[in-house]
């Protein structure tokens, strides 16, 4: 039956309920059905849905000043939010760092690519332009961001439009691309960056971009200790900028403001999105370390890049209101204890013959389903296991984020769990009971 919707949907084969209200960890549709948001939508919602203070702050800002173009003005909410972000960042951002606000994650990645390119121009290294990244990664949907992404399915239809700057191996211990085991592996996946540079014209490389914890594509794959440090060393020794894409893993989701801080690494650029405004406004940010800022200040003084809506007063007011709420309720400190409760509840699923691994950091968690637990063999793609698990948990009114392809871009099924930081113990139990019932439905014995 043809749909009556005027919206161009993500998937023409799917029917979408109409969401009308949010209430903490729940979304309510127009028929009154309540969904427990176990994935924070797409790891976006950190403070919960329907927090009235945020709407009030946005209304107040838009009634004062809705918009002022950044070629002519700066605004107080953007200045304030930038200062707050720099305070959370690693030391090399705190004195002299700056923040470039965008309307989302993909724009932040685009901005970082151009920043890296122009940084090298400003520094007299005009041959550097390529941004190297990893296979099995995601940095956004726009063409520059897709060029650096390594997510096979998302790239496939657009392949002819994408430049080929080069991808190295992912860091994914459960399906190690080198067939090795940590720590005997010697973190071969980090050294893959060195080997790649040795073979592929290192002098044209401007930056390396990576997700400190790989979100959607690998289902919360956490690197072993030493990986991020080794990558940072290689970048530094080769004169390459290090970009940490924390669009999913940042803003407290892993238990620290930025995931990279678990390993005390100082990247040159940090990308933020999603949690920065907890979904209340379209907002992203690029945190730029002092030495990059310095090169622009001493150089041309002009960044050749811009968006009409960058540093939007109402979006940054939403960011500040979310920040206020996080501070008032100490929400970053909720992440670790909430994650421990959720992990403990989830551990009952680990013995299921098709639950391969439960992984992640803080409240960025993934569950991978395998056909054979001892060999870690994935299911055939056509079995659409991840989506069937999503559907079966949805039948229990619990929302999860499924993806296929974690093993090789095609095979491998996982779901992501990334609930609001305010998730309660009883809601954790609801998530696990929905997953139990989903496992029974999808894998009847
Ligand atoms: C790690 C990462 N980078 C970039 C993006 C793109 O962000 P957006 O969808 O806001 O453009 C995403 C979105 O899922 C992401 O997870």
XYZ file of C-alpha atoms and ligand atoms in Angstrom:
461
model
C 0.000 0.000 0.000
C 1.476 3.419 -0.886
C 2.418 5.420 2.182
C 0.739 8.708 3.006
C 4.053 10.095 4.311
C 5.657 13.071 2.549
C 9.039 12.281 4.098
C 11.778 10.646 2.051
C 12.496 7.744 4.399
C 15.697 5.924 5.201
C 14.067 2.680 4.097
C 11.026 2.496 1.827
C 10.316 -1.063 3.012
C 9.825 0.006 6.625
C 6.878 1.554 8.414
C 7.852 4.217 10.940
C 5.786 5.016 14.020
C 5.437 8.745 14.718
C 7.296 9.752 17.875
C 5.514 12.483 19.808
C 7.049 12.680 23.255
C 10.103 11.758 25.270
C 10.258 10.904 28.940
C 13.700 10.144 30.438
C 14.794 6.820 28.880
C 11.520 6.404 26.983
C 10.043 7.550 23.671
C 6.274 7.595 23.231
C 4.584 7.329 19.828
C 1.302 8.828 18.645
C -0.579 5.655 19.628
C 0.718 5.923 23.178
C 3.163 3.019 22.843
C 6.255 3.458 25.044
C 9.713 2.371 23.869
C 12.699 1.976 26.192
C 15.591 3.715 24.403
C 18.407 1.241 25.054
C 20.524 2.722 22.265
C 20.045 6.431 23.095
C 18.714 6.431 19.511
C 22.131 6.258 17.799
C 24.250 6.842 20.922
C 22.999 10.422 20.926
C 20.794 10.865 23.979
C 22.850 11.138 27.149
C 20.716 13.114 29.604
C 17.422 11.468 28.654
C 14.414 12.616 26.646
C 11.979 15.373 27.509
C 14.157 17.434 29.865
C 12.139 20.636 30.017
C 15.076 22.886 31.014
C 16.710 22.348 27.638
C 13.663 23.458 25.697
C 13.314 26.504 27.946
C 16.950 27.503 27.408
C 16.559 27.167 23.636
C 13.341 29.209 23.656
C 14.989 31.885 25.761
C 17.958 32.112 23.391
C 15.842 32.196 20.236
C 13.647 34.929 21.689
C 16.801 36.969 22.463
C 18.731 36.214 19.289
C 17.900 33.380 16.912
C 20.756 33.810 14.487
C 23.832 35.878 13.755
C 26.175 34.984 10.905
C 29.702 34.032 11.963
C 31.247 36.249 9.270
C 29.867 39.191 11.258
C 29.358 38.131 14.868
C 30.278 35.676 17.572
C 27.613 34.810 20.133
C 27.807 34.365 23.885
C 26.349 30.791 24.013
C 28.907 29.615 21.438
C 31.783 31.310 23.322
C 30.634 29.788 26.585
C 30.240 26.274 25.224
C 33.641 26.446 23.517
C 35.305 27.387 26.819
C 33.546 24.535 28.607
C 34.600 21.951 26.015
C 38.224 23.067 26.147
C 38.194 22.662 29.928
C 37.238 18.995 29.494
C 39.824 18.335 26.790
C 43.397 16.997 27.146
C 46.067 19.534 28.267
C 47.220 20.485 24.756
C 43.779 22.039 24.085
C 43.371 23.962 27.324
C 45.620 26.955 26.704
C 45.214 28.374 23.230
C 42.918 25.686 21.802
C 39.761 26.726 19.953
C 36.431 25.132 19.025
C 34.680 25.163 15.644
C 30.958 24.345 15.951
C 29.056 22.538 13.212
C 25.527 21.196 12.784
C 26.492 17.557 13.299
C 29.166 14.899 13.117
C 29.729 14.663 9.361
C 30.303 18.413 9.127
C 32.798 18.085 11.962
C 34.726 15.439 10.010
C 34.685 17.585 6.849
C 35.987 20.502 8.894
C 38.798 18.393 10.358
C 39.896 17.173 6.926
C 40.151 20.757 5.670
C 41.798 21.937 8.892
C 44.480 19.268 8.525
C 45.063 20.191 4.892
C 45.273 23.904 5.591
C 47.418 23.435 8.704
C 50.096 21.901 6.483
C 49.706 24.695 3.909
C 50.139 27.260 6.680
C 53.224 25.343 7.832
C 54.827 25.284 4.379
C 54.107 21.611 3.606
C 51.801 21.966 0.631
C 52.349 18.360 -0.504
C 50.387 16.994 2.470
C 46.662 16.418 1.848
C 45.692 12.752 2.336
C 43.836 11.690 5.468
C 44.490 8.051 6.290
C 41.938 6.064 8.228
C 41.009 2.485 9.073
C 38.916 -0.148 7.398
C 35.713 -0.941 9.317
C 35.197 2.612 10.577
C 32.619 5.369 10.165
C 33.232 9.095 10.153
C 30.097 10.440 8.460
C 27.921 10.582 5.370
C 29.198 13.554 3.404
C 31.707 12.780 0.666
C 34.876 13.783 2.523
C 33.724 11.957 5.649
C 32.699 8.936 3.564
C 36.091 8.979 1.826
C 37.825 8.439 5.156
C 35.189 5.992 6.410
C 35.819 2.290 5.979
C 32.261 1.024 6.416
C 31.842 -1.217 3.375
C 28.042 -1.136 3.064
C 27.730 2.611 3.546
C 30.479 3.320 0.987
C 29.416 0.780 -1.649
C 26.839 2.742 -3.725
C 28.963 5.898 -3.648
C 32.340 4.313 -4.383
C 32.918 6.188 -7.694
C 32.493 9.496 -5.867
C 35.124 8.760 -3.225
C 38.823 9.585 -3.283
C 41.256 6.776 -2.353
C 43.577 8.096 0.326
C 44.234 4.759 1.988
C 42.949 2.691 4.904
C 44.896 0.578 7.381
C 43.751 -2.446 9.411
C 41.155 -2.014 12.129
C 41.994 -2.714 15.754
C 39.507 -5.477 16.526
C 40.739 -8.180 18.882
C 37.667 -10.451 18.619
C 38.274 -10.830 14.868
C 41.927 -9.797 14.657
C 42.753 -8.953 11.032
C 46.175 -10.560 11.569
C 44.769 -13.687 13.250
C 46.755 -12.825 16.396
C 45.988 -12.520 20.097
C 46.827 -9.692 22.477
C 49.415 -9.224 24.003
C 51.518 -11.662 21.903
C 50.393 -9.733 18.801
C 52.628 -6.812 19.834
C 49.735 -4.583 18.657
C 50.497 -5.334 15.019
C 47.418 -3.341 13.970
C 49.025 -0.106 15.249
C 52.241 -0.870 13.388
C 50.132 -1.281 10.259
C 50.099 2.532 10.139
C 53.906 2.619 9.976
C 54.002 -0.088 7.319
C 51.339 1.699 5.284
C 53.274 4.968 5.432
C 56.515 3.220 4.422
C 54.848 1.911 1.298
C 52.469 4.744 0.379
C 54.098 8.129 -0.042
C 54.081 9.301 3.574
C 55.089 12.803 2.486
C 51.590 13.419 1.073
C 49.789 12.407 4.291
C 48.196 15.209 6.326
C 46.419 13.300 9.092
C 45.226 10.011 10.525
C 41.638 9.782 11.772
C 40.260 7.068 14.044
C 37.427 6.288 16.446
C 39.098 5.553 19.818
C 36.231 3.087 20.441
C 34.696 1.940 17.155
C 30.961 2.546 17.398
C 28.414 1.511 14.794
C 30.667 -0.449 12.437
C 32.297 -2.820 14.935
C 29.850 -2.609 17.823
C 31.873 -0.861 20.525
C 35.284 -2.398 19.817
C 37.761 -1.170 22.442
C 41.486 -1.179 21.624
C 43.942 -2.847 23.995
C 46.117 -0.636 26.172
C 49.006 0.684 24.144
C 47.191 0.933 20.806
C 46.202 4.600 20.949
C 49.591 5.554 22.423
C 51.462 3.740 19.617
C 49.292 5.364 16.932
C 49.931 8.795 18.487
C 53.699 8.147 18.537
C 53.726 7.128 14.876
C 51.749 10.239 13.867
C 54.036 12.508 15.862
C 57.230 11.015 14.488
C 55.968 11.313 10.891
C 54.604 14.874 11.160
C 51.010 13.698 10.708
C 48.092 15.165 12.624
C 46.048 12.815 14.816
C 42.271 13.255 14.654
C 40.196 11.466 17.302
C 36.625 11.004 16.095
C 34.711 11.101 19.367
C 31.378 11.869 17.763
C 29.957 8.712 19.304
C 32.446 7.949 22.085
C 32.860 11.483 23.456
C 30.931 13.680 25.886
C 31.087 11.218 28.754
C 29.708 8.130 27.029
C 32.646 5.885 27.950
C 32.994 7.236 31.494
C 35.490 10.022 30.709
C 34.755 13.235 28.821
C 36.610 11.834 25.798
C 37.407 8.144 25.283
C 40.984 8.967 24.289
C 41.563 10.098 27.887
C 41.436 6.442 28.999
C 44.879 6.173 27.386
C 46.218 9.676 28.149
C 46.717 10.493 24.498
C 46.743 14.067 23.217
C 45.344 14.166 19.685
C 45.616 17.325 17.570
C 41.913 17.487 16.764
C 38.904 15.979 18.561
C 35.521 15.623 16.852
C 32.352 15.766 18.901
C 28.684 15.345 17.977
C 25.705 13.383 19.258
C 25.995 13.710 23.078
C 27.132 17.342 22.930
C 23.495 18.457 22.821
C 22.006 15.045 23.673
C 19.839 15.268 20.561
C 18.055 18.484 21.603
C 19.688 20.405 18.746
C 21.733 19.453 15.678
C 25.231 20.220 16.936
C 28.787 19.028 16.416
C 32.160 20.461 17.331
C 35.793 20.320 16.293
C 38.231 20.873 19.139
C 41.472 22.243 17.755
C 44.712 21.964 19.737
C 46.755 25.072 20.474
C 49.565 24.278 18.049
C 47.140 24.042 15.107
C 45.478 27.318 16.111
C 48.910 28.884 16.363
C 49.794 27.893 12.777
C 46.671 29.665 11.487
C 47.247 32.740 13.639
C 50.843 33.077 12.470
C 49.940 32.115 8.911
C 47.182 33.417 6.663
C 44.810 33.980 9.580
C 41.894 32.727 7.484
C 40.362 29.256 7.479
C 38.899 28.731 4.007
C 35.794 26.878 5.078
C 32.409 27.681 6.539
C 28.765 26.780 7.044
C 25.877 29.217 7.333
C 24.730 27.584 10.547
C 28.081 27.040 12.257
C 28.172 28.029 15.935
C 24.414 28.543 15.881
C 23.264 30.507 18.960
C 20.234 28.296 19.691
C 22.081 25.010 19.081
C 24.976 26.090 21.318
C 22.475 27.303 23.940
C 21.085 23.756 23.888
C 24.652 22.473 24.340
C 25.142 24.738 27.357
C 21.827 23.698 28.888
C 22.777 20.027 28.461
C 26.160 20.798 30.051
C 24.405 22.539 32.982
C 22.174 19.496 33.442
C 25.120 17.110 33.317
C 26.992 19.194 35.913
C 23.973 19.655 38.169
C 23.255 15.919 38.259
C 26.891 14.735 38.011
C 25.890 12.640 35.033
C 29.398 11.811 33.809
C 29.870 10.089 37.175
C 26.724 8.007 36.573
C 28.183 6.307 33.520
C 30.545 3.850 35.188
C 28.146 2.595 37.892
C 25.249 2.368 35.401
C 27.509 0.502 32.974
C 28.527 -1.951 35.711
C 24.882 -2.701 36.486
C 24.034 -3.144 32.797
C 27.117 -5.344 32.204
C 26.270 -7.489 35.225
C 22.701 -7.967 33.994
C 23.917 -8.680 30.461
C 26.380 -11.322 31.665
C 23.552 -13.889 31.877
C 23.387 -13.752 28.074
C 27.055 -14.620 27.647
C 26.440 -18.365 27.982
C 23.960 -18.362 25.067
C 25.446 -20.455 22.226
C 25.058 -17.578 19.755
C 26.228 -14.673 21.896
C 29.834 -14.353 20.807
C 31.011 -11.325 22.725
C 29.634 -8.587 24.933
C 32.073 -5.683 24.702
C 32.476 -1.957 25.109
C 33.462 0.822 27.456
C 31.154 2.709 29.786
C 27.704 3.006 28.262
C 28.879 2.270 24.727
C 28.294 -1.475 24.507
C 28.018 -4.031 21.730
C 26.728 -7.596 21.582
C 27.947 -9.735 18.697
C 26.031 -12.827 17.572
C 27.962 -15.714 16.036
C 26.993 -18.981 14.398
C 29.810 -20.899 16.045
C 31.118 -19.652 19.340
C 34.405 -21.568 19.342
C 35.431 -20.491 15.828
C 33.680 -17.079 16.007
C 32.169 -17.865 12.611
C 29.476 -15.345 11.677
C 26.018 -16.140 10.333
C 25.322 -15.895 6.605
C 24.404 -12.331 5.657
C 21.019 -13.415 4.333
C 19.985 -14.556 7.832
C 19.848 -10.858 8.847
C 20.410 -11.820 12.479
C 21.154 -8.296 13.780
C 17.977 -6.896 12.311
C 15.908 -9.816 13.539
C 17.245 -9.281 17.050
C 16.359 -5.583 16.730
C 12.830 -6.490 15.631
C 12.380 -9.045 18.394
C 13.563 -6.603 21.100
C 11.283 -3.975 19.568
C 8.406 -6.432 20.016
C 9.266 -6.092 23.721
C 9.272 -2.280 23.367
C 13.043 -1.934 23.635
C 15.049 -0.007 21.015
C 18.507 -1.209 19.952
C 20.908 -0.248 17.120
C 21.717 -3.209 14.803
C 24.488 -3.439 12.197
C 25.792 -6.144 9.904
C 29.325 -6.488 8.584
C 31.590 -6.251 11.638
C 33.692 -9.260 10.566
C 34.567 -8.330 6.991
C 32.219 -5.565 5.903
C 29.562 -8.065 4.900
C 29.298 -10.744 7.564
C 28.978 -10.335 11.292
C 25.952 -9.257 13.316
C 25.854 -7.029 16.345
C 23.643 -4.599 18.162
C 24.767 -1.489 19.953
C 23.471 -0.496 23.394
C 24.062 3.122 24.407
C 21.297 4.184 26.779
C 20.998 7.595 28.450
C 23.358 8.006 31.426
C 20.263 8.118 33.654
C 19.271 4.496 32.935
C 17.998 2.852 36.125
C 18.740 -0.678 37.414
C 15.153 -1.753 36.663
C 15.440 -0.409 33.108
C 18.702 -2.362 32.705
C 16.777 -5.484 33.704
C 14.067 -4.675 31.141
C 16.706 -4.415 28.398
C 18.151 -7.794 29.321
C 14.764 -9.457 29.567
C 13.852 -8.117 26.090
C 17.145 -9.444 24.726
C 16.529 -12.849 26.339
C 13.169 -13.072 24.695
C 14.667 -11.909 21.382
C 17.327 -14.644 21.564
C 14.607 -17.254 22.150
C 12.624 -15.952 19.193
C 15.512 -15.659 16.751
C 17.264 -18.875 17.841
C 14.468 -21.294 18.852
C 16.069 -24.508 20.088
C 32.070 7.952 14.932
C 31.135 8.760 14.081
N 31.617 9.732 13.306
C 30.807 10.493 12.548
C 29.440 10.292 12.514
C 28.558 11.154 11.650
O 27.794 12.007 12.457
P 26.420 12.621 11.912
O 25.512 11.480 11.629
O 25.963 13.514 13.042
O 26.727 13.407 10.688
C 28.893 9.261 13.291
C 27.455 8.987 13.270
O 26.986 7.943 13.597
C 29.755 8.479 14.097
O 29.291 7.493 14.871
